[in-house]
mmCIF file of C-alpha atoms and ligand atoms in Angstrom:
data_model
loop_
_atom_site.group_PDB
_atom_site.id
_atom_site.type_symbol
_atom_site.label_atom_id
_atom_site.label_comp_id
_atom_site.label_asym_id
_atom_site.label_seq_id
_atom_site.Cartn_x
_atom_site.Cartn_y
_atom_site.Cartn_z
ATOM 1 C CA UNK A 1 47.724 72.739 -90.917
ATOM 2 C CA UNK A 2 50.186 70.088 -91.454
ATOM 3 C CA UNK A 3 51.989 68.547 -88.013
ATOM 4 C CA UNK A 4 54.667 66.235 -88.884
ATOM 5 C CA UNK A 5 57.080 64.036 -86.163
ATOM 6 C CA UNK A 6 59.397 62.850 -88.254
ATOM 7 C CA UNK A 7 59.723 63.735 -92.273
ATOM 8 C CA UNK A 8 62.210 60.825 -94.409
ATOM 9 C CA UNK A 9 63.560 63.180 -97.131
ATOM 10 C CA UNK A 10 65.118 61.195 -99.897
ATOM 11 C CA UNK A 11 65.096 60.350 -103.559
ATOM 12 C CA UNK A 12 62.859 58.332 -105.443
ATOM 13 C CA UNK A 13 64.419 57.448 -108.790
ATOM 14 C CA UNK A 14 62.051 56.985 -111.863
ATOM 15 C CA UNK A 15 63.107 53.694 -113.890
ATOM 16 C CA UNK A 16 61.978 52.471 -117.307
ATOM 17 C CA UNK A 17 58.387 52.540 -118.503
ATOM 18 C CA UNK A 18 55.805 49.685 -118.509
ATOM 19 C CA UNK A 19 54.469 47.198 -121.296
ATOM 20 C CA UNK A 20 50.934 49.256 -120.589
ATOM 21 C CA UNK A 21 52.801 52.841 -121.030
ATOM 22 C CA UNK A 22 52.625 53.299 -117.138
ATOM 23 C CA UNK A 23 55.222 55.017 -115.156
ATOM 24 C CA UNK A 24 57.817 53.805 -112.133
ATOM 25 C CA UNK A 25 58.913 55.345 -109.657
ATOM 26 C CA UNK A 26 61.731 53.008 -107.650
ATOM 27 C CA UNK A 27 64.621 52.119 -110.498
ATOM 28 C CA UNK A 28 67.800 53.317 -111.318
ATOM 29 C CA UNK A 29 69.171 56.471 -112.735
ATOM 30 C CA UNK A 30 66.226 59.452 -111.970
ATOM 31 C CA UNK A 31 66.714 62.482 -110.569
ATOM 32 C CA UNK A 32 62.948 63.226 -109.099
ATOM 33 C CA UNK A 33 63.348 63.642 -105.390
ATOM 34 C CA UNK A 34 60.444 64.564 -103.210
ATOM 35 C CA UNK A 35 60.054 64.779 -99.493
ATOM 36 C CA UNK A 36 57.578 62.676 -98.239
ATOM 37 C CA UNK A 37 56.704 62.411 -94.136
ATOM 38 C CA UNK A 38 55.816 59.550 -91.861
ATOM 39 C CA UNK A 39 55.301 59.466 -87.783
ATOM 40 C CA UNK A 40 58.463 57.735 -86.728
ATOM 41 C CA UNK A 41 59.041 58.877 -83.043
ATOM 42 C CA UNK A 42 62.197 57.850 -81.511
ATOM 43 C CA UNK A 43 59.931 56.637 -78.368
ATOM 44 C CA UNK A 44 56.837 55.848 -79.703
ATOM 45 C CA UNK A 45 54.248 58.823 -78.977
ATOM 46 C CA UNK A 46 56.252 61.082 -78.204
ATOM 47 C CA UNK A 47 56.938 64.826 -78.982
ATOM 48 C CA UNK A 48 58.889 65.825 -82.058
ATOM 49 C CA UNK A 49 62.512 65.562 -81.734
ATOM 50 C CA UNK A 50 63.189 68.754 -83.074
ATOM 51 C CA UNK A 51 61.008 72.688 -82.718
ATOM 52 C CA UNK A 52 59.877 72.173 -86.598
ATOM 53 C CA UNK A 53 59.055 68.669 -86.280
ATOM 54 C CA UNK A 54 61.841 67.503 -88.744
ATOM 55 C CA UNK A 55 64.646 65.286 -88.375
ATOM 56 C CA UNK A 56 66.760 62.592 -90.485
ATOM 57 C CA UNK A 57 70.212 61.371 -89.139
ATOM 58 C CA UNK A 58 73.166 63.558 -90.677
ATOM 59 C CA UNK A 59 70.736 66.149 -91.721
ATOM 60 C CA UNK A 60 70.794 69.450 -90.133
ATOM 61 C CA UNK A 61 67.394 70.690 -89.272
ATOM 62 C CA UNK A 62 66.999 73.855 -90.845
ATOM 63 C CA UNK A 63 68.579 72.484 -94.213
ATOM 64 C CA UNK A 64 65.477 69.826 -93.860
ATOM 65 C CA UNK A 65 63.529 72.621 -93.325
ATOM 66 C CA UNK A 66 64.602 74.091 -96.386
ATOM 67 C CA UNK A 67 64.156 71.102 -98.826
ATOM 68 C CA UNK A 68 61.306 70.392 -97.818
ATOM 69 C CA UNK A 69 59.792 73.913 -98.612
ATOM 70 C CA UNK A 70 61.509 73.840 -101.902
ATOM 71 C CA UNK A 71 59.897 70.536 -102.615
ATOM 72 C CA UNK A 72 56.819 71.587 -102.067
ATOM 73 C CA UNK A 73 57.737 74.696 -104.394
ATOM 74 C CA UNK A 74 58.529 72.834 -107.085
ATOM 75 C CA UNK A 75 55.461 70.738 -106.853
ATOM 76 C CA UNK A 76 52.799 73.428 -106.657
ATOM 77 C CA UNK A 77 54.222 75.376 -109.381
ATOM 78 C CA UNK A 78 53.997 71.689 -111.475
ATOM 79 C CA UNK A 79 50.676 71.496 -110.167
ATOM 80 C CA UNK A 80 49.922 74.886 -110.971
ATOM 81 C CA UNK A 81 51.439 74.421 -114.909
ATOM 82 C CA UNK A 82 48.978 71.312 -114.550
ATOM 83 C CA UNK A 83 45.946 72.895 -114.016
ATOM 84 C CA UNK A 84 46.843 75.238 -116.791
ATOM 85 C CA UNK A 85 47.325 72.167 -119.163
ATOM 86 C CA UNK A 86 43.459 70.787 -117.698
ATOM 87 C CA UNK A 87 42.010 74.162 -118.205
ATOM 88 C CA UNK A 88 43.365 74.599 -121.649
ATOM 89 C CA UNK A 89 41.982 70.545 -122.856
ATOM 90 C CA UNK A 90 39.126 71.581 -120.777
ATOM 91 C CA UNK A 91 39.463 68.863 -118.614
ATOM 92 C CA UNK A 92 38.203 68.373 -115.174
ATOM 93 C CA UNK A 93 40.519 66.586 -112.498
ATOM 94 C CA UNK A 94 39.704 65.164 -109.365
ATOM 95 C CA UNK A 95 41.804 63.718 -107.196
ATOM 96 C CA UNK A 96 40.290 60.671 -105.407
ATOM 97 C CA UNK A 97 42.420 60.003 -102.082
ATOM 98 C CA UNK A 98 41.389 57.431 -98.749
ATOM 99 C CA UNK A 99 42.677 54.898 -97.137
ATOM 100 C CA UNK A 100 43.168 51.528 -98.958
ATOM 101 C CA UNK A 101 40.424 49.500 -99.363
ATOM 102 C CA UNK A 102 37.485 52.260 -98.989
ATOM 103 C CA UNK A 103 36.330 51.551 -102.781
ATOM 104 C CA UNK A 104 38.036 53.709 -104.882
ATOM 105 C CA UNK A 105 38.879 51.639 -107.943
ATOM 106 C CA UNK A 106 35.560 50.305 -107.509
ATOM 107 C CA UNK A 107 33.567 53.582 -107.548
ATOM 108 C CA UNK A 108 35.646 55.075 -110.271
ATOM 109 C CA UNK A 109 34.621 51.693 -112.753
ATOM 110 C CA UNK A 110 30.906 51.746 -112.247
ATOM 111 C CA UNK A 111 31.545 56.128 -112.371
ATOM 112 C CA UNK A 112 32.893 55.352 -116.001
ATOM 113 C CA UNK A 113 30.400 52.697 -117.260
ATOM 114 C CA UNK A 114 27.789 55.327 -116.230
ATOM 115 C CA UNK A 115 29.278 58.145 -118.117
ATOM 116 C CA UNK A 116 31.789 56.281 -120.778
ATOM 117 C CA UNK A 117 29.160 57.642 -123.631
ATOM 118 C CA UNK A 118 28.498 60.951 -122.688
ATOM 119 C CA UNK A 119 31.995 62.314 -122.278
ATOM 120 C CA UNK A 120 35.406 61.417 -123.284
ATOM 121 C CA UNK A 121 37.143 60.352 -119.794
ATOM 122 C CA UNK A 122 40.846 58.800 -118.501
ATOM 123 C CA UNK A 123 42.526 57.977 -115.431
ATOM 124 C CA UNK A 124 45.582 58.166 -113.673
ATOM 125 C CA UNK A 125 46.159 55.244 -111.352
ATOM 126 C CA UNK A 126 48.371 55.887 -108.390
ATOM 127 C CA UNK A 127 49.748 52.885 -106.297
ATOM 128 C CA UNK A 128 53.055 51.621 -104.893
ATOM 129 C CA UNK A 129 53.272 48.409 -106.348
ATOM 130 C CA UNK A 130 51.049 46.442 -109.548
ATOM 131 C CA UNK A 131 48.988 47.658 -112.435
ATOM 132 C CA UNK A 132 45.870 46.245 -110.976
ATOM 133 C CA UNK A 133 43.985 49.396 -110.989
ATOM 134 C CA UNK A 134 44.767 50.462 -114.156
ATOM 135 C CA UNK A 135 43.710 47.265 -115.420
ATOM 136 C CA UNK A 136 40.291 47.174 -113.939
ATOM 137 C CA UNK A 137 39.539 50.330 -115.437
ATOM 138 C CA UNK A 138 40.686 49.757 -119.075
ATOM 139 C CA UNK A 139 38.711 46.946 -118.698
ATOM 140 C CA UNK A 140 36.135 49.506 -119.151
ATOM 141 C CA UNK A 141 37.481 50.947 -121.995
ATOM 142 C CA UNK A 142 38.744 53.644 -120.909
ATOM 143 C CA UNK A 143 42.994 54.337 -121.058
ATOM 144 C CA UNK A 144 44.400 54.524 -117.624
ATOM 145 C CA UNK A 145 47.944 55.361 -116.798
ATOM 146 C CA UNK A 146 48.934 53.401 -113.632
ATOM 147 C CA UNK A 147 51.763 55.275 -111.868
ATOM 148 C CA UNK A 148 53.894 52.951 -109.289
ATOM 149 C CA UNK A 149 55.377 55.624 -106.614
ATOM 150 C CA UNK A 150 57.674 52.470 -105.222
ATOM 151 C CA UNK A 151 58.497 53.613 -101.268
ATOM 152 C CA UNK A 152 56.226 57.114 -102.402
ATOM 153 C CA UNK A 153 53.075 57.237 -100.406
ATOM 154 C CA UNK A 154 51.414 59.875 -102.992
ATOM 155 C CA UNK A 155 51.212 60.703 -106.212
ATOM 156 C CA UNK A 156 52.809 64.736 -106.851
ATOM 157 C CA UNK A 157 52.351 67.104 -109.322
ATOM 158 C CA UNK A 158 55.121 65.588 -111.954
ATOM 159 C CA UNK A 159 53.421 61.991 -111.855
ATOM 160 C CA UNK A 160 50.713 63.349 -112.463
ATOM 161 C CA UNK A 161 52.325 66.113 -115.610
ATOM 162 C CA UNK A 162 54.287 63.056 -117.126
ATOM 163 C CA UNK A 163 51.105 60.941 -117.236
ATOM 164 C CA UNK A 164 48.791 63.340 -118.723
ATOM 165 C CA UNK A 165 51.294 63.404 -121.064
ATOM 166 C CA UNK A 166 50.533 59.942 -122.274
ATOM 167 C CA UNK A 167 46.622 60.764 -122.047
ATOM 168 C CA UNK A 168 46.738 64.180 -124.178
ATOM 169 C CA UNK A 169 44.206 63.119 -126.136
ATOM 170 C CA UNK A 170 41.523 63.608 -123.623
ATOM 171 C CA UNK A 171 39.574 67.060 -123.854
ATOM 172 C CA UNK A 172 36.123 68.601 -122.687
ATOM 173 C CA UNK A 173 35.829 65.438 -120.271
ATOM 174 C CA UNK A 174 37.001 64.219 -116.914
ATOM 175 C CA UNK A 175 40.567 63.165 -115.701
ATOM 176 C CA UNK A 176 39.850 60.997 -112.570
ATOM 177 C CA UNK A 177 43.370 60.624 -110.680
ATOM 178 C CA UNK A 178 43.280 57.757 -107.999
ATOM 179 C CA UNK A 179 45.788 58.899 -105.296
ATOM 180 C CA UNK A 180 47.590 55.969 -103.216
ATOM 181 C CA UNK A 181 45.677 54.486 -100.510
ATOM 182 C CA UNK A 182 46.422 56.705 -97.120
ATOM 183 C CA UNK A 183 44.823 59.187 -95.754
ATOM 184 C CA UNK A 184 48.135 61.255 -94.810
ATOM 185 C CA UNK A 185 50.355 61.810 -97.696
ATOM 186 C CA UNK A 186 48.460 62.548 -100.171
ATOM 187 C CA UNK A 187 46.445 65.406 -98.272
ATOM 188 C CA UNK A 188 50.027 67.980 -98.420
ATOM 189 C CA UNK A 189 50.724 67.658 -102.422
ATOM 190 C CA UNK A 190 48.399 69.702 -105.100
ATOM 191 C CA UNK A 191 48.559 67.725 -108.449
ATOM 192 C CA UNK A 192 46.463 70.330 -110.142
ATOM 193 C CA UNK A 193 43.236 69.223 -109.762
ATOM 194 C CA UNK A 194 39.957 70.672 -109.249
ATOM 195 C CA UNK A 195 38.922 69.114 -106.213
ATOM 196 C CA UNK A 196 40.204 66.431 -104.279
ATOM 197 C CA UNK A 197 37.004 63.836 -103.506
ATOM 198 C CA UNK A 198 38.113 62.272 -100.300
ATOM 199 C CA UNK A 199 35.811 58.196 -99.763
ATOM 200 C CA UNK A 200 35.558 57.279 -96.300
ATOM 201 C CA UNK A 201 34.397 53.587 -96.323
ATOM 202 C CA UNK A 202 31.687 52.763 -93.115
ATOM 203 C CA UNK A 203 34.183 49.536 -92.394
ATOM 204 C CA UNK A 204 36.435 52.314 -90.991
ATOM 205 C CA UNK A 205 35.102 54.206 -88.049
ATOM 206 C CA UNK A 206 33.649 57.352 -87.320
ATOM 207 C CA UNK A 207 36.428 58.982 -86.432
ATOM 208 C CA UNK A 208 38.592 59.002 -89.594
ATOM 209 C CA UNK A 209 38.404 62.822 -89.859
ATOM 210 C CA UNK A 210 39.516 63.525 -86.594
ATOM 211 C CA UNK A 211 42.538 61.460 -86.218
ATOM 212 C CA UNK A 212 43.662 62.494 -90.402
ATOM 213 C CA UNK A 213 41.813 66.106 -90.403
ATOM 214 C CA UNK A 214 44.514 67.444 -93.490
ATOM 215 C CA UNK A 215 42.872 64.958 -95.919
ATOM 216 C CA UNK A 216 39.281 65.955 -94.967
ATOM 217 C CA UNK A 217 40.031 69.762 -94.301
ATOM 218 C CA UNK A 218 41.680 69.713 -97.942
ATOM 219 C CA UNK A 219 39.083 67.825 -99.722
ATOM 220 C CA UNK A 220 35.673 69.287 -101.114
ATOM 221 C CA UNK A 221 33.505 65.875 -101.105
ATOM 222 C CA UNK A 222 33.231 63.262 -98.762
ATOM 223 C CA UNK A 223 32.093 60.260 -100.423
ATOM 224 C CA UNK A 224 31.001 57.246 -97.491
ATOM 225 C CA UNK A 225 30.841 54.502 -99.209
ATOM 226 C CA UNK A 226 29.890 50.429 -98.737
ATOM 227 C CA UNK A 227 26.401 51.840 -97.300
ATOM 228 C CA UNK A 228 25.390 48.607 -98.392
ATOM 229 C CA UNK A 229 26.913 47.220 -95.433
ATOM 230 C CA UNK A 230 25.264 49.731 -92.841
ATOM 231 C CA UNK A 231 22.673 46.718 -91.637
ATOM 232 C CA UNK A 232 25.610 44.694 -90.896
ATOM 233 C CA UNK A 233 27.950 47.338 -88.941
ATOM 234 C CA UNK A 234 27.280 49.667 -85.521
ATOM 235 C CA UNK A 235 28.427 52.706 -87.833
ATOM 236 C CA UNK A 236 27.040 56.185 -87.152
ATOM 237 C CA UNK A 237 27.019 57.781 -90.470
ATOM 238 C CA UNK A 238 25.521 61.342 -88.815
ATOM 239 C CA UNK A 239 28.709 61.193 -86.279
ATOM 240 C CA UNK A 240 31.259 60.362 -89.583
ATOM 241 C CA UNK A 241 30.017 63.288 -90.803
ATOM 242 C CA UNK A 242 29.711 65.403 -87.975
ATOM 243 C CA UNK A 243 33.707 64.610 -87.484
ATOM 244 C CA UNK A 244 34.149 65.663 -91.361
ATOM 245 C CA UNK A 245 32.259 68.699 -90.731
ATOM 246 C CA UNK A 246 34.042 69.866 -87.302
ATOM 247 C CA UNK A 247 37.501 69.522 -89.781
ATOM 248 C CA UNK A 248 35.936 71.169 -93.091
ATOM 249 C CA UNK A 249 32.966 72.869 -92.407
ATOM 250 C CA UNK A 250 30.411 72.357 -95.011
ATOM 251 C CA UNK A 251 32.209 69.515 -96.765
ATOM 252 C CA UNK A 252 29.449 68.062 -99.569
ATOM 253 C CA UNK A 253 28.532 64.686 -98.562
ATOM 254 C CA UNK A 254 27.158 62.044 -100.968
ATOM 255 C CA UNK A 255 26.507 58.473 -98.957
ATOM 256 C CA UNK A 256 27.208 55.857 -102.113
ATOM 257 C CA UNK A 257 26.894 51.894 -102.453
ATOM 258 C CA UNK A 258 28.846 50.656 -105.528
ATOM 259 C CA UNK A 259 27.657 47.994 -104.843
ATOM 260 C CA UNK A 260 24.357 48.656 -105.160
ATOM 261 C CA UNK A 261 24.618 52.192 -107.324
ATOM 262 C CA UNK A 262 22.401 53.933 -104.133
ATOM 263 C CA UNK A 263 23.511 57.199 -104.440
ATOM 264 C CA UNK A 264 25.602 56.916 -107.861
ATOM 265 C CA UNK A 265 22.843 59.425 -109.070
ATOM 266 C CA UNK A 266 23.746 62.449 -106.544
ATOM 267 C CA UNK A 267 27.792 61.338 -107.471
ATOM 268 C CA UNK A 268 27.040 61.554 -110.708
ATOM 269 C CA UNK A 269 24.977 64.988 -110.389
ATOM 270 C CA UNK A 270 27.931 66.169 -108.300
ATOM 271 C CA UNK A 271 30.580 66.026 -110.937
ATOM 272 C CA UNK A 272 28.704 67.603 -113.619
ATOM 273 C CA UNK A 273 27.601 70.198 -111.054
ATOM 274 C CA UNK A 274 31.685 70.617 -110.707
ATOM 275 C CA UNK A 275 32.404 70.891 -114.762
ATOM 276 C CA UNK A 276 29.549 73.237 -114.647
ATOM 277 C CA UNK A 277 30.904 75.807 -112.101
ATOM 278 C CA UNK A 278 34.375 75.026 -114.323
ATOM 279 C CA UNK A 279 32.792 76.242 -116.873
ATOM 280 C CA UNK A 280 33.019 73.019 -118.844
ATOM 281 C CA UNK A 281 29.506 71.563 -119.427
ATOM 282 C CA UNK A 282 28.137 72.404 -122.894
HETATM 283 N N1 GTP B 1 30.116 45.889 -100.014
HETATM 284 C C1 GTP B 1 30.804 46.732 -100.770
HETATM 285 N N2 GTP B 1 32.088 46.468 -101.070
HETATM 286 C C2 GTP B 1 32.744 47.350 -101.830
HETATM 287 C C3 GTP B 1 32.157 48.546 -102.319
HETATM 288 N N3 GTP B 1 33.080 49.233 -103.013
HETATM 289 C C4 GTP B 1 34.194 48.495 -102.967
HETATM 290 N N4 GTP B 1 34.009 47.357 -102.266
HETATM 291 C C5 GTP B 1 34.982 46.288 -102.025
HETATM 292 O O1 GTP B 1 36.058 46.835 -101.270
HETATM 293 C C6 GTP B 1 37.291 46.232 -101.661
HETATM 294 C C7 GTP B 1 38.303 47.304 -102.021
HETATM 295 O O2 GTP B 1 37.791 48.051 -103.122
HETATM 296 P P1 GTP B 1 38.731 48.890 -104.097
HETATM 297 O O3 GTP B 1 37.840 49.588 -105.038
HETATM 298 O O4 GTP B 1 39.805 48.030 -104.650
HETATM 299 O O5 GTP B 1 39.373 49.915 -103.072
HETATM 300 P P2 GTP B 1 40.504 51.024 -103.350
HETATM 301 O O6 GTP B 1 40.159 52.186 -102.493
HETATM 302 O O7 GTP B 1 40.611 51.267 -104.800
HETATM 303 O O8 GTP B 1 41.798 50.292 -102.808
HETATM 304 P P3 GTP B 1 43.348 50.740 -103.033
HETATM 305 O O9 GTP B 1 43.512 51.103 -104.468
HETATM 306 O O10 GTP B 1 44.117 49.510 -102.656
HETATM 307 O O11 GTP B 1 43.587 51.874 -102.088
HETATM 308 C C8 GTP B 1 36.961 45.305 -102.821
HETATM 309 O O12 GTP B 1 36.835 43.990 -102.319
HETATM 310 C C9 GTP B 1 35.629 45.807 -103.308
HETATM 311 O O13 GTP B 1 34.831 44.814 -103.908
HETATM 312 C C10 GTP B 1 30.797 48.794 -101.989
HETATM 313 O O14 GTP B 1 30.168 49.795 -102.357
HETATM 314 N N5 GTP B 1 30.182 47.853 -101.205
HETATM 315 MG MG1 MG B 2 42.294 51.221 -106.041
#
């Protein structure tokens, strides 16, 4: 259940597109508006200002209320015309979110060297700033859409439409989508994918899961990765996902180095399982 203390409703105007094809959010004349929610107590921990948790100066609180769910309307039904669209290339999607920093970009490069010639495969890079991503993983050779989300701290579902778009080509493989680093907005907004894969790094603490339970409770893998570094760290893996587990009850685990590749086998095992229950593997 989501809990928010203070939710910045506002618009995030789309501007023109990007050498590389890749999409902006942050320029002038767009109309895509989505709410997006931060803690911003008046007094710092304190209760919400208002019973619903919502407030934004010159706002009344049920009309906040009311955006908001209409928001979030819009963007499921995108998401849900999405998953249509991935079902119909035969495409799965999963939706990679964690903090930044936890390895993301990382696992997702040596995920497509590893599978770049057994299925067709493309990915949607989601960041606030830079085309970084995007280029580490068509350095691969496979086409990545980076998506800037400006002050957006998530991708949503029209991003995510608008960049497929650009990647229709892709069918019977994988669409990974790289959510922006944070483990709190991107936990509320469905893009259309079939799972999100949440990486908790072992640099972060056991705890993650507890203090951001909506990202774990919505996710359907926990990947902990750097486990190269365990001999370096006090980091109780068992109590990480103990805390995962007291959130989402039987949450998959898979304990990965990409680094090293430890555990790229049971990652790798893991996503085909996935196309297989989608009904995608040949
Ligand atoms: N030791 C070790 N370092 C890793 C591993 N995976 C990633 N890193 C390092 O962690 C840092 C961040 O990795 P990224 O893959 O860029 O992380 P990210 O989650 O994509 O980051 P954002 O896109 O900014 O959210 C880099 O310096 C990586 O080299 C790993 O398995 N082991
Ligand atoms: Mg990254």
């Amino acid at each position: 259940m989501h809990r928010h203390v203070y939710r910045h409703v506002h618009a995030h105007p789309h501007g023109g597109e990007h050498a590389y094809g890749d999409l902006h959010a942050g320029g002038a004349g767009d109309d895509h508006a989505h709410a997006h929610c931060h803690a911003e107590a008046a007094d710092p921990g304190l209760v919400p200002a208002t019973a619903s948790g919502l407030s934004a100066p010159g706002i009344p609180e049920p009309r906040l209320v009311r955006i908001e769910a209409d928001l979030l309307a819009k963007n499921d039904a995108i998401a849900r015309e999405n998953r249509g669209r991935f079902a119909g290339h035969r495409v799965l999607a999963l939706n990679l979110v964690s903090s930044p920093g936890s390895g993301k970009t990382t696992l997702l490069v040596r995920t497509l060297e590893a599978l770049k010639d057994r299925l067709p495969l493309a990915v949607i890079e989601g960041d606030q700033q830079t085309s970084n991503d995007a280029e580490r993983i068509r350095a691969t050779g496979v086409p990545a859409v980076q998506v800037n989300t400006g002050k957006g701290c998530h991708l949503d579902a029209s991003m995510v439409a608008r960049a497929f778009d650009r990647l229709h080509a892709l069918a019977d493989g994988v669409l990974f989508i790289e959510n922006v680093g944070n483990l709190v907005c991107p936990a509320g907004f469905d893009l259309g994918e079939a799972h999100k894969v949440v990486l908790a790094s072992v640099t972060e603490g056991e705890d993650k899961p507890l203090k951001y339970p909506d990202i774990f409770a919505a996710a359907s893998l926990m990947v902990v990765s750097k486990i190269d570094l365990l001999p370096h760290l006090e980091f109780d893996v068992d109590a990480l996902i103990a805390n995962a587990r007291r959130v989402r009850p039987g949450i998959a685990v898979i304990r990965v180095s990409a680094s090293t590749g430890e555990g790229m086998p049971e990652w790798l095992k893991w996503i085909e399982a996935a196309r297989t229950v989608q009904g995608l593997s040949a």
